[in-house]
Amino acid sequence: MTVTQPSVPASMSTWRADHIRAIVPSAQNTIPLIDPADVHPILPGIDLWDLWPLQNADGTTALFDGASLWFVLCAPALPDPEARHDIVRIRLMTHAADGTWRDHGHALPDGFNPGSREWAGSALWHPESAEVKLFYTVAGYPGEEARSFAQRLFQTTGKLNTDDFTITGWSAPHENIIADNVNYTLVNQREGTPGFIKGFRDPAHFRDPRDGSTYIVFTGSLKPSTHAFNGCIGIARATNKALTEWQILPPILSADGLNNEQERPLLIHRHGHYYLFWSTQRKVFAPDGPSGPNGVYGAVADDVLGPWRPLNGTGLVAANPDDAPFQTYSWWVDATLDVWGFIDYPACTAETKVDDPAWRRAHFGGTPAPTFRIALDGDRAWVDQAGAEGQ
């Protein structure tokens, strides 16, 4: 089958069908298998999924006597876990040095969010002022009766009490990066199906060590595209030291005609290279072209704005095992190259997965997954089997 790759501006790097066709399954690029018997929810009655740490400005995870503070999407365990997206809130949890988790409740006050749900983002620690700057996705609109898939990027700042890990005094949410409706689609959808909606979400901050500039990368959809599968990774640059004003820039990586969702993008600088990571699923690849497995993907560049080259020549860094292609998802790569995700549907395949709410409830993990570690060497990336530590 011949797949037509839509044209994109010459300055934009592209993730293409030929990259995906070059994927060769390998143990070096496979996430360790999870035994369902080892899946134990850390908050019974609460589903947990996308998570991100409170970070220092240099991208390292902030530590408090060895503990790290995490922001985690949460929802009550509904009869159908896929309905969790309709009522999602951001939760605060600490992860101790011994691997145990402690719950600190919702991050933001009730009624604070200028939308109907709180979706993923990132968080920056200012130790000199004990302030936390939260960048996050506002989904939907206040008071809407039926869920919409509208997405906007906001930020707010609060004061962290490191004795009990509560954050108070949140500033009024500020819409900091607005889709230009030129490079990026303005996502104001009222209806849609998860996985096939357009994107303007998942803001992740990054400070460039070369000149101190701060950026935010995010999941986007290409406005000029004529293809239904038109995902991209967007970027904006801070224009003031307070990190309250941002200039939206053209996308740095396009998957136009290949993939609809390059979720949870993030940037890391290591050994003189810039690394861009994202999560995606087989179901969101265009049906008229090749598809890759559910996994962590990435690219490397010599400048934060690119051009970007797919890691391993394909983009694939770490895939779920063939025997459990849905076991984990939505990964965060930290500065030590440990990879954090959540347990989705372990120990099932496309043949055994059942489209039934009761089946999903019985099989959904809804809790943080064991960590694993990746290794990087220039344009190569692989799972460091010796570095898989668990939680």
Short mmCIF file of C-alpha atoms in Angstrom, two decimals:
data_model
loop_
_atom_site.label_atom_id
_atom_site.label_comp_id
_atom_site.label_asym_id
_atom_site.label_seq_id
_atom_site.Cartn_x
_atom_site.Cartn_y
_atom_site.Cartn_z
CA MET A 1 0.00 0.00 0.00
CA THR A 2 1.31 3.45 -0.88
CA VAL A 3 0.70 6.06 1.78
CA THR A 4 0.75 9.73 0.84
CA GLN A 5 2.65 11.76 3.44
CA PRO A 6 1.04 15.21 3.70
CA SER A 7 3.38 18.12 3.13
CA VAL A 8 4.57 20.22 6.08
CA PRO A 9 6.77 23.32 6.21
CA ALA A 10 10.41 22.58 5.39
CA SER A 11 11.47 23.84 8.82
CA MET A 12 9.33 21.27 10.66
CA SER A 13 10.77 17.86 11.49
CA THR A 14 8.54 14.92 10.58
CA TRP A 15 7.89 11.49 12.04
CA ARG A 16 7.04 9.41 9.00
CA ALA A 17 5.61 6.09 7.87
CA ASP A 18 9.03 4.82 6.77
CA HIS A 19 10.29 5.30 10.31
CA ILE A 20 7.51 3.08 11.68
CA ARG A 21 8.04 0.45 8.99
CA ALA A 22 11.65 0.13 10.14
CA ILE A 23 10.66 -0.99 13.66
CA VAL A 24 12.05 -4.43 14.50
CA PRO A 25 10.81 -5.86 17.84
CA SER A 26 13.69 -6.31 20.25
CA ALA A 27 14.17 -7.17 23.90
CA GLN A 28 16.31 -4.03 24.14
CA ASN A 29 13.25 -1.92 23.39
CA THR A 30 10.66 -3.85 25.43
CA ILE A 31 9.25 -2.78 28.80
CA PRO A 32 9.54 -5.52 31.45
CA LEU A 33 6.44 -7.68 31.77
CA ILE A 34 4.16 -7.01 34.74
CA ASP A 35 2.62 -9.94 36.59
CA PRO A 36 -1.09 -9.12 37.29
CA ALA A 37 -0.66 -10.75 40.69
CA ASP A 38 1.71 -7.92 41.57
CA VAL A 39 -0.83 -5.19 40.74
CA HIS A 40 -2.02 -3.65 43.99
CA PRO A 41 -3.83 -0.28 43.89
CA ILE A 42 -2.21 2.16 46.28
CA LEU A 43 -5.51 4.01 46.79
CA PRO A 44 -8.39 1.50 46.87
CA GLY A 45 -11.52 2.97 45.33
CA ILE A 46 -9.53 5.61 43.41
CA ASP A 47 -8.20 5.19 39.86
CA LEU A 48 -4.82 6.82 39.22
CA TRP A 49 -3.14 7.33 35.87
CA ASP A 50 -0.99 10.12 34.27
CA LEU A 51 1.60 11.35 36.77
CA TRP A 52 4.41 13.92 36.84
CA PRO A 53 6.86 15.08 39.53
CA LEU A 54 7.54 18.47 41.03
CA GLN A 55 10.75 19.47 39.25
CA ASN A 56 13.60 21.83 39.85
CA ALA A 57 14.32 24.38 37.11
CA ASP A 58 17.10 22.17 35.72
CA GLY A 59 14.64 19.32 35.15
CA THR A 60 15.69 17.16 38.09
CA THR A 61 13.02 15.89 40.44
CA ALA A 62 12.75 17.95 43.65
CA LEU A 63 13.48 15.91 46.77
CA PHE A 64 12.38 16.50 50.36
CA ASP A 65 14.31 14.24 52.74
CA GLY A 66 14.45 11.72 49.93
CA ALA A 67 10.74 11.96 49.05
CA SER A 68 9.39 13.34 45.77
CA LEU A 69 6.05 15.08 45.25
CA TRP A 70 3.87 13.87 42.39
CA PHE A 71 0.80 15.22 40.63
CA VAL A 72 -1.45 12.35 39.54
CA LEU A 73 -4.69 12.29 37.57
CA CYS A 74 -7.40 10.62 39.65
CA ALA A 75 -11.07 9.73 39.71
CA PRO A 76 -13.34 7.52 41.83
CA ALA A 77 -13.35 3.94 40.58
CA LEU A 78 -16.45 4.05 38.36
CA PRO A 79 -18.18 0.92 36.98
CA ASP A 80 -16.42 1.66 33.67
CA PRO A 81 -12.86 2.91 34.17
CA GLU A 82 -12.90 4.57 30.75
CA ALA A 83 -15.48 7.02 32.17
CA ARG A 84 -12.80 8.38 34.50
CA HIS A 85 -11.87 11.02 31.92
CA ASP A 86 -15.25 12.72 32.54
CA ILE A 87 -14.56 13.55 36.20
CA VAL A 88 -10.78 13.72 36.43
CA ARG A 89 -8.97 15.80 39.07
CA ILE A 90 -5.28 16.29 39.87
CA ARG A 91 -4.11 14.65 43.09
CA LEU A 92 -0.99 15.21 45.23
CA MET A 93 1.02 12.21 46.39
CA THR A 94 4.49 11.76 47.80
CA HIS A 95 6.79 8.91 46.86
CA ALA A 96 9.22 8.04 49.65
CA ALA A 97 12.75 6.77 49.25
CA ASP A 98 11.57 3.30 50.31
CA GLY A 99 9.08 3.20 47.42
CA THR A 100 5.91 3.79 49.41
CA TRP A 101 3.24 6.30 48.42
CA ARG A 102 1.33 8.73 50.62
CA ASP A 103 -1.85 10.54 49.58
CA HIS A 104 -2.31 14.30 50.12
CA GLY A 105 -5.69 14.81 48.46
CA HIS A 106 -6.65 17.00 45.52
CA ALA A 107 -4.03 19.49 44.40
CA LEU A 108 -6.48 22.27 43.51
CA PRO A 109 -9.49 23.44 45.55
CA ASP A 110 -13.00 22.41 44.60
CA GLY A 111 -14.52 24.78 42.05
CA PHE A 112 -11.15 26.38 41.29
CA ASN A 113 -10.60 25.01 37.80
CA PRO A 114 -12.02 27.13 34.90
CA GLY A 115 -13.26 24.01 33.13
CA SER A 116 -15.01 20.74 33.87
CA ARG A 117 -11.89 18.56 34.28
CA GLU A 118 -8.19 18.83 35.11
CA TRP A 119 -5.84 17.07 32.68
CA ALA A 120 -2.09 16.48 32.64
CA GLY A 121 0.76 18.96 32.79
CA SER A 122 3.99 19.63 34.69
CA ALA A 123 5.11 21.44 37.84
CA LEU A 124 8.07 23.68 38.70
CA TRP A 125 9.57 24.17 42.18
CA HIS A 126 10.91 27.52 43.37
CA PRO A 127 12.75 26.60 46.61
CA GLU A 128 13.70 30.19 47.43
CA SER A 129 10.01 31.15 47.75
CA ALA A 130 8.50 27.70 48.44
CA GLU A 131 6.27 28.27 45.40
CA VAL A 132 4.97 25.66 43.01
CA LYS A 133 4.12 26.69 39.48
CA LEU A 134 1.63 24.26 37.96
CA PHE A 135 1.20 24.10 34.18
CA TYR A 136 -1.83 22.00 33.29
CA THR A 137 -4.63 21.31 30.84
CA VAL A 138 -8.11 22.66 31.42
CA ALA A 139 -10.59 20.35 29.71
CA GLY A 140 -14.18 21.33 28.99
CA TYR A 141 -16.05 24.38 30.20
CA PRO A 142 -17.49 25.29 33.61
CA GLY A 143 -20.98 23.95 34.22
CA GLU A 144 -21.28 21.99 30.98
CA GLU A 145 -23.98 19.33 31.20
CA ALA A 146 -22.36 16.97 28.72
CA ARG A 147 -18.60 16.56 28.59
CA SER A 148 -16.79 18.35 25.80
CA PHE A 149 -13.25 17.82 24.59
CA ALA A 150 -12.22 21.47 24.59
CA GLN A 151 -8.62 21.89 25.75
CA ARG A 152 -6.77 24.99 26.97
CA LEU A 153 -3.41 25.51 28.64
CA PHE A 154 -3.30 27.24 32.03
CA GLN A 155 -0.90 27.92 34.86
CA THR A 156 -1.27 28.78 38.53
CA THR A 157 1.13 29.30 41.44
CA GLY A 158 0.72 28.12 45.05
CA LYS A 159 2.74 27.85 48.26
CA LEU A 160 3.99 24.42 49.34
CA ASN A 161 4.07 23.42 53.00
CA THR A 162 6.80 20.80 53.09
CA ASP A 163 5.67 19.53 56.50
CA ASP A 164 2.36 18.10 55.25
CA PHE A 165 2.77 18.57 51.46
CA THR A 166 -0.29 20.73 51.04
CA ILE A 167 -0.31 23.57 48.53
CA THR A 168 -2.36 26.66 49.38
CA GLY A 169 -2.90 30.18 48.10
CA TRP A 170 -3.18 29.19 44.45
CA SER A 171 -3.21 32.22 42.15
CA ALA A 172 -6.09 32.71 39.73
CA PRO A 173 -5.63 30.29 36.81
CA HIS A 174 -4.06 32.11 33.86
CA GLU A 175 -4.49 30.91 30.26
CA ASN A 176 -0.87 31.20 29.26
CA ILE A 177 -0.61 29.65 25.78
CA ILE A 178 -3.45 30.03 23.31
CA ALA A 179 -3.81 28.05 20.09
CA ASP A 180 -3.12 30.37 17.17
CA ASN A 181 -5.55 28.55 14.85
CA VAL A 182 -2.85 28.91 12.18
CA ASN A 183 -0.25 26.30 13.09
CA TYR A 184 -2.36 24.67 15.79
CA THR A 185 -5.99 23.66 15.73
CA LEU A 186 -8.17 25.51 18.22
CA VAL A 187 -9.56 22.54 20.17
CA ASN A 188 -13.12 23.40 21.17
CA GLN A 189 -14.77 20.08 20.31
CA ARG A 190 -18.10 19.33 21.93
CA GLU A 191 -18.12 15.67 20.93
CA GLY A 192 -15.54 13.02 20.25
CA THR A 193 -14.01 9.68 21.14
CA PRO A 194 -10.86 9.48 23.30
CA GLY A 195 -7.90 8.70 21.07
CA PHE A 196 -9.44 10.41 18.08
CA ILE A 197 -9.99 13.91 19.39
CA LYS A 198 -7.72 16.80 18.47
CA GLY A 199 -5.10 17.97 20.95
CA PHE A 200 -3.94 21.10 22.72
CA ARG A 201 -2.81 19.71 26.08
CA ASP A 202 -0.06 18.21 28.27
CA PRO A 203 2.23 21.23 28.85
CA ALA A 204 5.74 20.31 30.06
CA HIS A 205 8.30 22.97 30.99
CA PHE A 206 12.00 22.83 30.06
CA ARG A 207 14.90 25.18 30.75
CA ASP A 208 17.57 25.19 28.04
CA PRO A 209 20.95 24.93 29.81
CA ARG A 210 22.67 26.69 26.91
CA ASP A 211 21.06 30.09 27.37
CA GLY A 212 18.59 29.73 30.26
CA SER A 213 15.50 30.13 28.09
CA THR A 214 12.40 28.32 29.33
CA TYR A 215 10.07 26.47 26.98
CA ILE A 216 6.85 24.53 27.20
CA VAL A 217 6.19 21.62 24.85
CA PHE A 218 2.68 20.30 24.39
CA THR A 219 0.49 17.89 22.42
CA GLY A 220 -1.05 19.59 19.41
CA SER A 221 -2.89 19.05 16.13
CA LEU A 222 -1.77 20.66 12.88
CA LYS A 223 -4.22 23.27 11.66
CA PRO A 224 -3.03 23.30 7.98
CA SER A 225 -3.41 19.54 7.66
CA THR A 226 -6.06 17.91 5.47
CA HIS A 227 -5.53 14.50 7.09
CA ALA A 228 -7.65 13.13 9.95
CA PHE A 229 -4.49 11.92 11.72
CA ASN A 230 -2.52 15.13 12.18
CA GLY A 231 -0.76 15.06 15.53
CA CYS A 232 2.19 17.27 16.32
CA ILE A 233 4.33 18.43 19.23
CA GLY A 234 4.12 22.16 19.79
CA ILE A 235 6.36 24.54 21.68
CA ALA A 236 6.22 27.98 23.29
CA ARG A 237 8.99 30.15 24.76
CA ALA A 238 8.77 32.28 27.90
CA THR A 239 9.19 35.99 27.22
CA ASN A 240 9.67 37.12 30.84
CA LYS A 241 11.58 35.87 33.87
CA ALA A 242 8.41 35.30 35.86
CA LEU A 243 7.37 32.67 33.29
CA THR A 244 3.91 34.17 32.95
CA GLU A 245 4.07 35.31 29.32
CA TRP A 246 4.73 32.95 26.43
CA GLN A 247 5.33 33.17 22.69
CA ILE A 248 3.82 30.28 20.79
CA LEU A 249 6.15 28.92 18.09
CA PRO A 250 5.60 26.56 15.14
CA PRO A 251 5.51 22.83 15.95
CA ILE A 252 8.87 21.12 16.36
CA LEU A 253 7.71 17.66 15.26
CA SER A 254 4.90 16.62 12.93
CA ALA A 255 3.21 13.23 12.63
CA ASP A 256 0.82 14.48 9.94
CA GLY A 257 -0.73 11.58 8.07
CA LEU A 258 0.84 9.06 10.47
CA ASN A 259 -0.44 9.50 14.03
CA ASN A 260 -3.16 11.47 15.79
CA GLU A 261 -1.74 11.78 19.31
CA GLN A 262 1.82 12.37 20.49
CA GLU A 263 0.88 12.59 24.15
CA ARG A 264 2.75 13.78 27.26
CA PRO A 265 5.76 15.22 25.34
CA LEU A 266 8.77 16.30 27.39
CA LEU A 267 12.32 17.52 26.83
CA ILE A 268 15.59 16.40 28.44
CA HIS A 269 19.12 17.70 27.81
CA ARG A 270 21.83 15.08 28.21
CA HIS A 271 25.45 14.82 27.06
CA GLY A 272 25.08 17.80 24.75
CA HIS A 273 21.96 16.45 23.03
CA TYR A 274 18.29 17.39 23.33
CA TYR A 275 15.89 14.49 23.71
CA LEU A 276 12.16 14.70 23.06
CA PHE A 277 9.95 11.91 24.40
CA TRP A 278 6.23 11.21 23.94
CA SER A 279 3.67 8.43 24.44
CA THR A 280 1.37 6.98 21.82
CA GLN A 281 -0.81 3.95 21.10
CA ARG A 282 -1.26 1.64 18.15
CA LYS A 283 -4.92 2.64 17.78
CA VAL A 284 -4.08 6.28 17.00
CA PHE A 285 -1.91 5.55 13.97
CA ALA A 286 -3.60 6.25 10.64
CA PRO A 287 -5.42 3.12 9.41
CA ASP A 288 -4.05 3.52 5.87
CA GLY A 289 -0.44 3.28 7.02
CA PRO A 290 1.89 1.36 9.36
CA SER A 291 1.33 1.39 13.10
CA GLY A 292 3.68 1.07 16.04
CA PRO A 293 3.07 -0.49 19.45
CA ASN A 294 1.86 1.28 22.58
CA GLY A 295 5.05 2.74 23.98
CA VAL A 296 7.53 5.50 24.66
CA TYR A 297 8.84 7.19 21.53
CA GLY A 298 11.53 9.79 21.12
CA ALA A 299 13.74 11.96 18.95
CA VAL A 300 17.13 13.65 19.31
CA ALA A 301 18.42 17.03 18.16
CA ASP A 302 21.37 19.36 18.52
CA ASP A 303 19.12 22.35 19.22
CA VAL A 304 15.89 22.65 21.20
CA LEU A 305 14.00 23.71 18.05
CA GLY A 306 15.45 20.88 15.97
CA PRO A 307 15.79 19.50 13.42
CA TRP A 308 14.76 16.29 15.20
CA ARG A 309 15.86 12.77 14.27
CA PRO A 310 13.83 9.73 15.43
CA LEU A 311 15.72 7.72 18.03
CA ASN A 312 16.86 4.33 16.71
CA GLY A 313 15.82 5.49 13.25
CA THR A 314 12.21 4.68 14.12
CA GLY A 315 11.26 6.77 17.14
CA LEU A 316 10.48 3.70 19.26
CA VAL A 317 12.29 3.67 22.61
CA ALA A 318 10.30 1.23 24.76
CA ALA A 319 7.21 -0.78 23.86
CA ASN A 320 4.86 -2.88 25.95
CA PRO A 321 5.57 -6.61 25.54
CA ASP A 322 3.80 -8.46 22.73
CA ASP A 323 2.11 -10.64 25.36
CA ALA A 324 0.74 -7.56 27.15
CA PRO A 325 0.48 -4.72 24.61
CA PHE A 326 -1.83 -2.65 26.84
CA GLN A 327 -0.13 -3.23 30.20
CA THR A 328 1.11 0.33 30.79
CA TYR A 329 0.76 3.79 29.28
CA SER A 330 1.38 7.54 29.57
CA TRP A 331 5.03 7.63 30.55
CA TRP A 332 7.15 10.33 32.15
CA VAL A 333 10.93 10.17 31.65
CA ASP A 334 12.74 11.87 34.52
CA ALA A 335 16.22 13.39 34.52
CA THR A 336 17.81 10.12 35.70
CA LEU A 337 16.10 8.34 32.77
CA ASP A 338 13.75 6.42 35.04
CA VAL A 339 10.41 6.00 33.28
CA TRP A 340 7.15 6.36 35.22
CA GLY A 341 3.75 5.29 33.91
CA PHE A 342 0.51 3.72 35.07
CA ILE A 343 -0.84 0.20 34.81
CA ASP A 344 -3.57 0.12 32.18
CA TYR A 345 -4.76 -3.37 31.13
CA PRO A 346 -2.07 -5.94 31.99
CA ALA A 347 -1.98 -9.55 30.80
CA CYS A 348 -4.32 -9.13 27.85
CA THR A 349 -3.91 -8.87 24.10
CA ALA A 350 -6.02 -7.52 21.26
CA GLU A 351 -7.58 -10.98 21.05
CA THR A 352 -8.45 -11.27 24.74
CA LYS A 353 -9.40 -7.66 25.47
CA VAL A 354 -13.18 -7.33 25.74
CA ASP A 355 -15.22 -4.24 24.89
CA ASP A 356 -17.35 -4.41 28.00
CA PRO A 357 -17.43 -2.04 31.02
CA ALA A 358 -17.52 -4.90 33.55
CA TRP A 359 -14.52 -6.57 31.90
CA ARG A 360 -12.63 -3.28 31.90
CA ARG A 361 -13.39 -2.70 35.57
CA ALA A 362 -12.15 -6.17 36.49
CA HIS A 363 -8.92 -5.83 34.52
CA PHE A 364 -7.98 -2.15 34.78
CA GLY A 365 -4.86 -1.43 36.82
CA GLY A 366 -5.39 2.24 37.64
CA THR A 367 -2.24 2.60 39.73
CA PRO A 368 1.40 3.64 39.16
CA ALA A 369 3.44 1.07 37.26
CA PRO A 370 6.86 -0.28 38.26
CA THR A 371 9.54 2.05 36.94
CA PHE A 372 12.10 1.03 34.39
CA ARG A 373 15.13 2.86 33.08
CA ILE A 374 16.27 3.73 29.60
CA ALA A 375 19.80 4.34 28.35
CA LEU A 376 20.85 6.90 25.76
CA ASP A 377 23.84 7.06 23.45
CA GLY A 378 23.55 9.75 20.80
CA ASP A 379 20.79 8.68 18.41
CA ARG A 380 20.27 5.33 20.18
CA ALA A 381 17.96 4.52 23.09
CA TRP A 382 17.10 1.25 24.80
CA VAL A 383 15.65 -0.25 27.97
CA ASP A 384 18.38 -0.64 30.56
CA GLN A 385 17.43 -4.01 32.00
CA ALA A 386 19.87 -3.57 34.88
CA GLY A 387 18.22 -0.28 35.76
CA ALA A 388 14.65 -1.54 36.25
CA GLU A 389 14.04 -0.72 39.89
CA GLY A 390 10.31 -1.05 40.53
CA GLN A 391 8.46 1.07 43.10
#
